[in-house]
Amino acid sequence: MKRPTDLHDTFRRGLWRDNPVFIALLGLCPALAVTNSAINGVALGAATTFVLLTASTLVSSFRKVIPKQVRITTFIIIIATFVTVADLVLAAMAPAIHAELGAFIPLIVCNCLILGRQEAFAFRKPVKPAVVDAAGMSIGFTVALVMIGGIREILGSGTLFGVIVMPAGFEPWIIMILPPGGFFTIALLLALMAHLKARREARLPRHEDSEPEGAV
Amino acid sequence: MSFDALNLVWIFVAASVVNNFTLAYFLGLCPFLGVSGRLDTALRLGLATIFVMLVTSMFASALNAWVLPHAPYLRIIAFIVVIASAVQLVETIMKKASPALFRALGIYLPLITTNCAILGLALFQTNREYNFLEGIIYALGAGAGFTIALVLIAGIREENDLGQIPRIMRGAAMSFLIAGILSLAFMGFAGLFSSAA
């Protein structure tokens, strides 16, 4: 279990193959709500990364002490504590971003990705793999957020990270930065993922994964 | 109609259709994907969610009035504990009062705890400084909006199962496409407010 290849695999799994947003469909609410620009995606991704890393570390360190019957409540309270920390730190250090994200920082508590990783991984594994898993998952989550945010910002405002990227004659598709644009973007990205998966399976007909895809 | 009553009506309309929790704020997407395959389950889950929202809103008002002014940093933790207890309460009452409904809802009942629409409700209610009565109306509106969205999607998805959909669009991708079109339709309700103001 401690071999570096396993750790490497754990990390890469969260990054792409079991990507929380595109494959497991976890944490979609924040993934759509704040991603009308790429920078918001980075900010929320960073906050989620902090919460997931700290919560996984703590849960994994105390996994032998936490009674099984009240584990979910314990996870939620641990997560809520770190979300409070993230909320207060962001409010103090980056008030502009904090105002932009609004209620979606507190709502990280309800991100099923974080609770899911505590239950499925951190509660059962030692600290080191738990941290690696948390890192892989949160980077995968952030990448997904930035992808969605980037697409919506380029099409909806003609910019990327605030820099104008589209030609001067480009008429921004306002709809992309409004709520429907979020739904359309994720729908098309999911279709693209399904297409890539189908193509990969067609290329390797006999190959079977050790785990069923989409397993949480 | 007095100003107060009119204000309450606006809060209800705003929360249910104009700023629909699911279609405009993207809250509660997990149950949205999970149970929106069947019409009757969607309706039942919607009703249970309305009830939990009501209880949460009342407790959140109480917390805002007495506890949180002294310890603002406890806001998130206090709300999530209240929600978990409210879900537990609903579960206990329902088990006793209506065992049939309790069995029908199954696992979705405890999962309401992690429905971000509920925590979102408590937070938005706090941000807007609603009083007790306004909070209750807001909860009813938000719950009704969530139920409307859930039932609409479930109905469309049931029909959709009979159609021919490209293979890569099946499942979640199609649900989101439907949600996007519904969200587009719901944006039309925004006109209610600009014309009223």
XYZ file of C-alpha atoms in Angstrom:
413
model
C 0.000 0.000 0.000
C 2.877 2.354 0.715
C 4.658 1.844 -2.611
C 5.170 5.121 -4.465
C 3.473 3.751 -7.578
C 0.277 3.293 -5.583
C 0.460 6.814 -4.265
C 1.114 8.041 -7.761
C -1.895 6.134 -9.006
C -4.102 7.470 -6.184
C -3.083 10.991 -7.127
C -3.661 10.557 -10.842
C -7.014 8.907 -10.327
C -8.511 12.024 -8.761
C -6.875 14.211 -11.353
C -8.446 12.641 -14.378
C -9.782 9.088 -14.452
C -12.202 9.528 -11.512
C -12.406 13.289 -11.888
C -14.897 14.399 -9.217
C -16.839 16.716 -11.505
C -16.777 15.061 -14.919
C -16.830 11.384 -13.967
C -18.260 11.068 -10.466
C -20.600 14.087 -10.816
C -19.771 15.323 -7.311
C -19.636 18.914 -6.167
C -21.626 20.175 -9.109
C -23.449 22.941 -7.310
C -20.368 25.081 -6.679
C -18.869 23.931 -9.990
C -21.656 25.697 -11.853
C -22.679 28.464 -9.519
C -19.496 30.527 -9.358
C -17.793 29.621 -12.620
C -18.835 32.530 -14.793
C -15.151 33.465 -14.911
C -11.920 31.491 -14.720
C -10.560 33.443 -11.750
C -13.621 32.554 -9.649
C -12.956 28.928 -10.519
C -9.391 29.237 -9.225
C -10.541 30.944 -6.014
C -13.231 28.418 -5.175
C -10.924 25.582 -6.200
C -8.251 26.868 -3.829
C -10.719 27.169 -0.951
C -12.037 23.665 -1.598
C -8.478 22.311 -1.827
C -7.656 23.797 1.567
C -10.779 22.332 3.190
C -10.385 18.904 1.612
C -6.683 18.619 2.480
C -7.095 19.692 6.111
C -10.283 17.697 6.686
C -8.770 14.543 5.139
C -5.626 14.903 7.249
C -7.594 15.340 10.460
C -10.115 12.580 9.753
C -7.376 10.176 8.750
C -5.285 10.958 11.867
C -8.253 10.437 14.178
C -9.818 7.541 12.284
C -9.194 5.108 15.157
C -10.744 7.441 17.750
C -13.905 8.504 15.908
C -16.773 6.127 16.774
C -18.260 4.560 13.664
C -21.848 5.451 14.593
C -21.309 9.211 14.673
C -18.680 9.445 11.945
C -20.806 11.393 9.446
C -21.683 14.036 12.044
C -18.020 14.233 13.039
C -16.939 14.651 9.398
C -19.496 17.406 8.847
C -18.395 19.314 11.943
C -14.701 18.980 11.022
C -15.474 20.181 7.495
C -17.628 23.046 8.769
C -14.803 24.155 11.057
C -12.272 24.351 8.231
C -14.803 26.050 5.954
C -15.253 28.700 8.648
C -11.468 29.160 8.705
C -11.349 29.475 4.912
C -14.277 31.896 4.939
C -12.699 34.196 7.554
C -9.231 34.066 5.950
C -10.625 34.925 2.508
C -12.730 37.737 3.953
C -9.621 39.222 5.557
C -7.051 38.635 2.796
C -9.082 38.942 -0.413
C -12.306 40.845 0.289
C -13.046 41.368 -3.426
C -12.998 37.640 -4.198
C -14.884 36.901 -0.995
C -17.642 39.301 -2.027
C -17.778 37.793 -5.512
C -18.137 34.216 -4.254
C -20.636 35.291 -1.600
C -22.541 32.458 0.007
C -20.688 29.825 -1.975
C -17.739 29.682 0.427
C -19.955 28.530 3.348
C -21.684 26.186 0.924
C -18.420 24.218 0.542
C -19.700 22.366 3.628
C -22.349 20.757 1.463
C -19.948 19.797 -1.303
C -20.575 16.080 -1.467
C -17.065 15.593 -2.903
C -15.479 16.473 0.455
C -17.805 14.371 2.595
C -17.535 11.565 0.056
C -13.717 11.471 0.255
C -13.818 11.370 4.080
C -16.215 8.435 4.049
C -14.709 6.559 1.119
C -11.004 7.171 1.673
C -9.690 9.212 4.616
C -11.602 7.250 7.275
C -10.082 3.967 6.064
C -6.496 4.866 5.114
C -3.359 6.207 6.832
C -2.540 9.894 6.642
C -0.123 9.785 3.701
C -2.407 8.174 1.104
C -5.322 10.207 2.458
C -3.441 13.446 1.826
C -2.360 12.292 -1.642
C -5.937 11.332 -2.466
C -7.230 14.675 -1.206
C -4.596 16.500 -3.279
C -5.457 14.585 -6.453
C -9.193 15.030 -6.013
C -8.989 18.715 -5.213
C -6.633 19.465 -8.092
C -8.986 17.538 -10.372
C -11.869 19.577 -8.991
C -9.996 22.853 -9.506
C -9.035 21.897 -13.075
C -12.692 21.180 -13.815
C -13.781 24.493 -12.303
C -11.201 26.423 -14.305
C -12.216 24.585 -17.497
C -15.890 25.430 -17.021
C -15.076 28.977 -15.901
C -12.664 29.489 -18.787
C -15.135 28.349 -21.444
C -17.897 30.488 -19.984
C -15.656 33.545 -19.638
C -14.211 33.307 -23.161
C -17.623 32.943 -24.783
C -19.576 35.121 -22.371
C -17.203 38.049 -21.882
C -14.544 37.535 -24.557
C -11.833 37.441 -21.894
C -9.776 34.844 -20.027
C -8.547 35.694 -16.520
C -9.621 39.248 -17.329
C -7.398 39.486 -20.450
C -9.185 40.122 -23.733
C -8.649 37.072 -25.960
C -11.348 37.374 -28.580
C -11.029 39.609 -31.678
C -12.486 43.103 -31.444
C -15.524 42.273 -33.557
C -16.596 39.469 -31.204
C -20.062 39.921 -29.752
C -20.038 38.268 -26.273
C -22.620 35.549 -25.748
C -24.113 37.017 -22.588
C -26.075 33.813 -22.007
C -22.861 31.945 -21.182
C -22.212 33.931 -18.006
C -25.863 33.613 -16.951
C -27.180 30.437 -15.240
C -28.320 28.617 -18.429
C -24.793 28.914 -19.834
C -23.487 26.942 -16.863
C -25.903 24.093 -17.566
C -25.093 24.096 -21.290
C -21.334 24.110 -20.672
C -21.411 21.164 -18.253
C -23.783 19.256 -20.554
C -21.420 19.624 -23.498
C -18.324 18.832 -21.401
C -20.007 15.666 -20.080
C -20.902 14.653 -23.621
C -17.282 15.260 -24.641
C -16.071 13.077 -21.741
C -18.492 10.319 -22.748
C -17.218 10.575 -26.312
C -13.570 10.324 -25.229
C -14.396 7.360 -22.996
C -16.246 5.574 -25.783
C -13.320 6.150 -28.137
C -10.811 4.874 -25.582
C -12.866 1.754 -24.987
C -13.180 1.145 -28.707
C -9.405 1.337 -29.055
C -8.744 -1.117 -26.188
C -11.580 -3.635 -26.472
C -10.103 -6.173 -24.033
C -8.835 -3.737 -21.440
C -10.700 -3.765 -18.132
C -10.256 -1.338 -15.282
C -9.606 -2.689 -11.832
C -12.513 -0.589 -10.614
C -15.824 0.219 -12.274
C -15.833 3.737 -13.681
C -17.702 6.299 -11.685
C -17.255 4.389 -8.432
C -17.033 6.794 -5.544
C -53.421 44.698 0.200
C -51.219 46.142 2.892
C -47.564 46.713 2.208
C -46.533 43.887 4.510
C -48.651 41.262 2.826
C -47.518 42.436 -0.605
C -43.910 42.202 0.536
C -44.478 38.586 1.610
C -46.049 37.737 -1.748
C -43.021 39.192 -3.531
C -40.657 37.182 -1.341
C -42.549 34.014 -2.236
C -42.660 34.726 -5.982
C -39.007 35.786 -6.039
C -37.825 32.675 -4.236
C -39.979 30.204 -6.150
C -39.700 31.272 -9.780
C -37.558 34.362 -10.363
C -34.534 33.261 -8.366
C -35.327 29.571 -8.485
C -32.874 27.815 -6.198
C -32.043 25.062 -8.633
C -32.267 26.779 -11.994
C -30.811 30.183 -11.089
C -28.591 29.488 -8.082
C -27.530 25.902 -8.918
C -28.415 24.687 -5.433
C -29.518 21.130 -4.775
C -28.173 19.672 -7.995
C -27.258 16.319 -6.460
C -30.824 15.171 -5.663
C -31.764 16.902 -8.885
C -29.687 14.385 -10.838
C -30.324 11.482 -8.482
C -34.094 11.372 -8.206
C -35.278 13.324 -11.199
C -35.739 10.144 -13.208
C -39.231 9.406 -11.849
C -42.099 11.809 -11.374
C -43.605 10.428 -8.142
C -40.275 10.153 -6.271
C -39.394 13.674 -7.367
C -42.647 15.058 -5.975
C -42.258 13.267 -2.641
C -38.672 14.370 -2.208
C -39.735 17.925 -3.036
C -42.377 17.873 -0.311
C -39.954 16.479 2.283
C -37.445 19.185 1.311
C -40.074 21.916 1.759
C -40.725 20.619 5.267
C -37.043 20.515 6.218
C -36.608 24.020 4.803
C -39.480 25.287 6.960
C -38.032 23.801 10.145
C -34.519 25.028 9.255
C -35.778 28.530 8.541
C -37.495 28.749 11.937
C -34.421 27.510 13.793
C -32.150 29.770 11.751
C -34.290 32.783 12.718
C -34.012 31.788 16.365
C -30.232 31.326 16.081
C -29.878 34.663 14.324
C -31.874 36.383 17.051
C -30.239 34.923 20.137
C -27.055 32.954 19.538
C -25.145 34.178 16.510
C -24.845 37.871 17.481
C -22.588 36.667 20.299
C -20.608 34.170 18.251
C -20.721 35.001 14.514
C -17.904 32.571 13.743
C -20.186 29.677 14.728
C -22.632 30.469 11.908
C -21.774 27.663 9.494
C -21.395 25.006 12.184
C -24.616 26.061 13.946
C -26.621 25.974 10.720
C -25.349 22.579 9.635
C -26.107 21.065 13.049
C -29.606 22.548 12.922
C -30.169 21.084 9.469
C -28.964 17.648 10.498
C -31.271 17.745 13.520
C -34.195 18.983 11.433
C -33.750 16.090 9.024
C -33.577 13.698 11.968
C -36.775 15.259 13.357
C -38.595 14.910 10.054
C -37.437 11.327 9.839
C -38.722 10.464 13.325
C -42.077 12.183 12.820
C -42.587 10.661 9.415
C -41.708 7.179 10.623
C -44.452 7.462 13.242
C -47.053 9.439 11.298
C -46.718 8.016 7.815
C -44.669 4.819 7.617
C -45.618 4.337 3.964
C -44.155 7.672 2.903
C -41.122 7.019 5.100
C -40.385 3.768 3.272
C -41.037 5.314 -0.125
C -38.462 8.055 0.440
C -35.849 5.661 1.780
C -32.275 6.881 1.521
C -33.223 10.269 0.063
C -34.545 11.462 3.401
C -31.225 11.458 5.319
C -29.491 12.769 2.193
C -31.472 16.006 2.477
C -28.829 16.988 5.072
C -26.229 17.461 2.356
C -28.615 19.268 0.026
C -26.921 22.623 -0.349
C -30.268 24.275 -1.064
C -31.105 23.972 2.638
C -27.872 25.512 3.918
C -28.176 28.083 1.134
C -31.641 28.977 2.394
C -30.376 29.553 5.932
C -27.462 31.673 4.679
C -29.458 33.785 2.213
C -32.131 34.363 4.831
C -29.419 35.638 7.183
C -27.785 37.832 4.535
C -31.101 39.459 3.673
C -31.999 39.929 7.338
C -35.478 38.465 6.985
C -37.610 38.358 10.128
C -39.323 35.205 11.379
C -42.415 35.459 9.150
C -40.474 36.533 6.054
C -38.115 33.621 6.679
C -40.981 31.134 6.705
C -42.416 32.550 3.480
C -38.958 32.507 1.908
C -38.536 28.854 2.910
C -41.938 27.968 1.424
C -41.085 29.780 -1.802
C -37.634 28.248 -2.114
C -39.003 24.771 -1.377
C -41.826 25.236 -3.872
C -39.326 26.391 -6.494
C -37.086 23.387 -5.867
C -40.082 21.052 -6.137
C -41.320 22.706 -9.342
C -37.895 22.347 -10.963
C -37.504 18.748 -9.791
C -40.957 17.720 -11.019
C -40.564 19.508 -14.371
C -37.246 17.804 -15.055
C -38.564 14.424 -13.933
C -41.534 14.756 -16.277
C -39.334 15.717 -19.223
C -36.856 12.930 -18.464
C -39.606 10.322 -18.323
C -40.694 11.364 -21.809
C -37.099 11.549 -22.928
C -36.473 7.898 -22.123
C -38.726 7.011 -25.049
C -36.852 9.191 -27.518
C -33.705 8.535 -29.498
C -30.784 10.341 -27.918
C -27.199 10.169 -29.222
C -25.226 7.723 -27.090
C -22.784 10.243 -25.670
C -25.577 12.555 -24.519
C -27.423 9.922 -22.490
C -27.751 10.319 -18.730
C -26.346 13.325 -16.921
C -25.423 15.305 -20.044
C -29.017 15.239 -21.279
C -30.348 16.175 -17.830
C -28.124 19.239 -17.780
C -29.166 20.236 -21.277
C -32.820 20.042 -20.192
C -31.982 21.997 -17.046
C -30.286 24.651 -19.168
C -33.324 25.082 -21.371
C -35.612 25.210 -18.312
C -33.290 27.746 -16.729
C -33.532 29.823 -19.889
C -37.322 29.633 -19.677
C -37.313 30.632 -16.010
C -35.228 33.712 -16.824
C -38.400 35.045 -18.396
C -39.862 35.454 -14.904
C -37.236 38.104 -14.163
C -39.431 40.489 -16.149
C -41.997 40.296 -13.318
C -39.742 42.410 -11.154
C -38.471 45.082 -13.505
C -42.042 45.859 -14.559
C -43.258 45.958 -10.952
C -40.482 48.257 -9.779
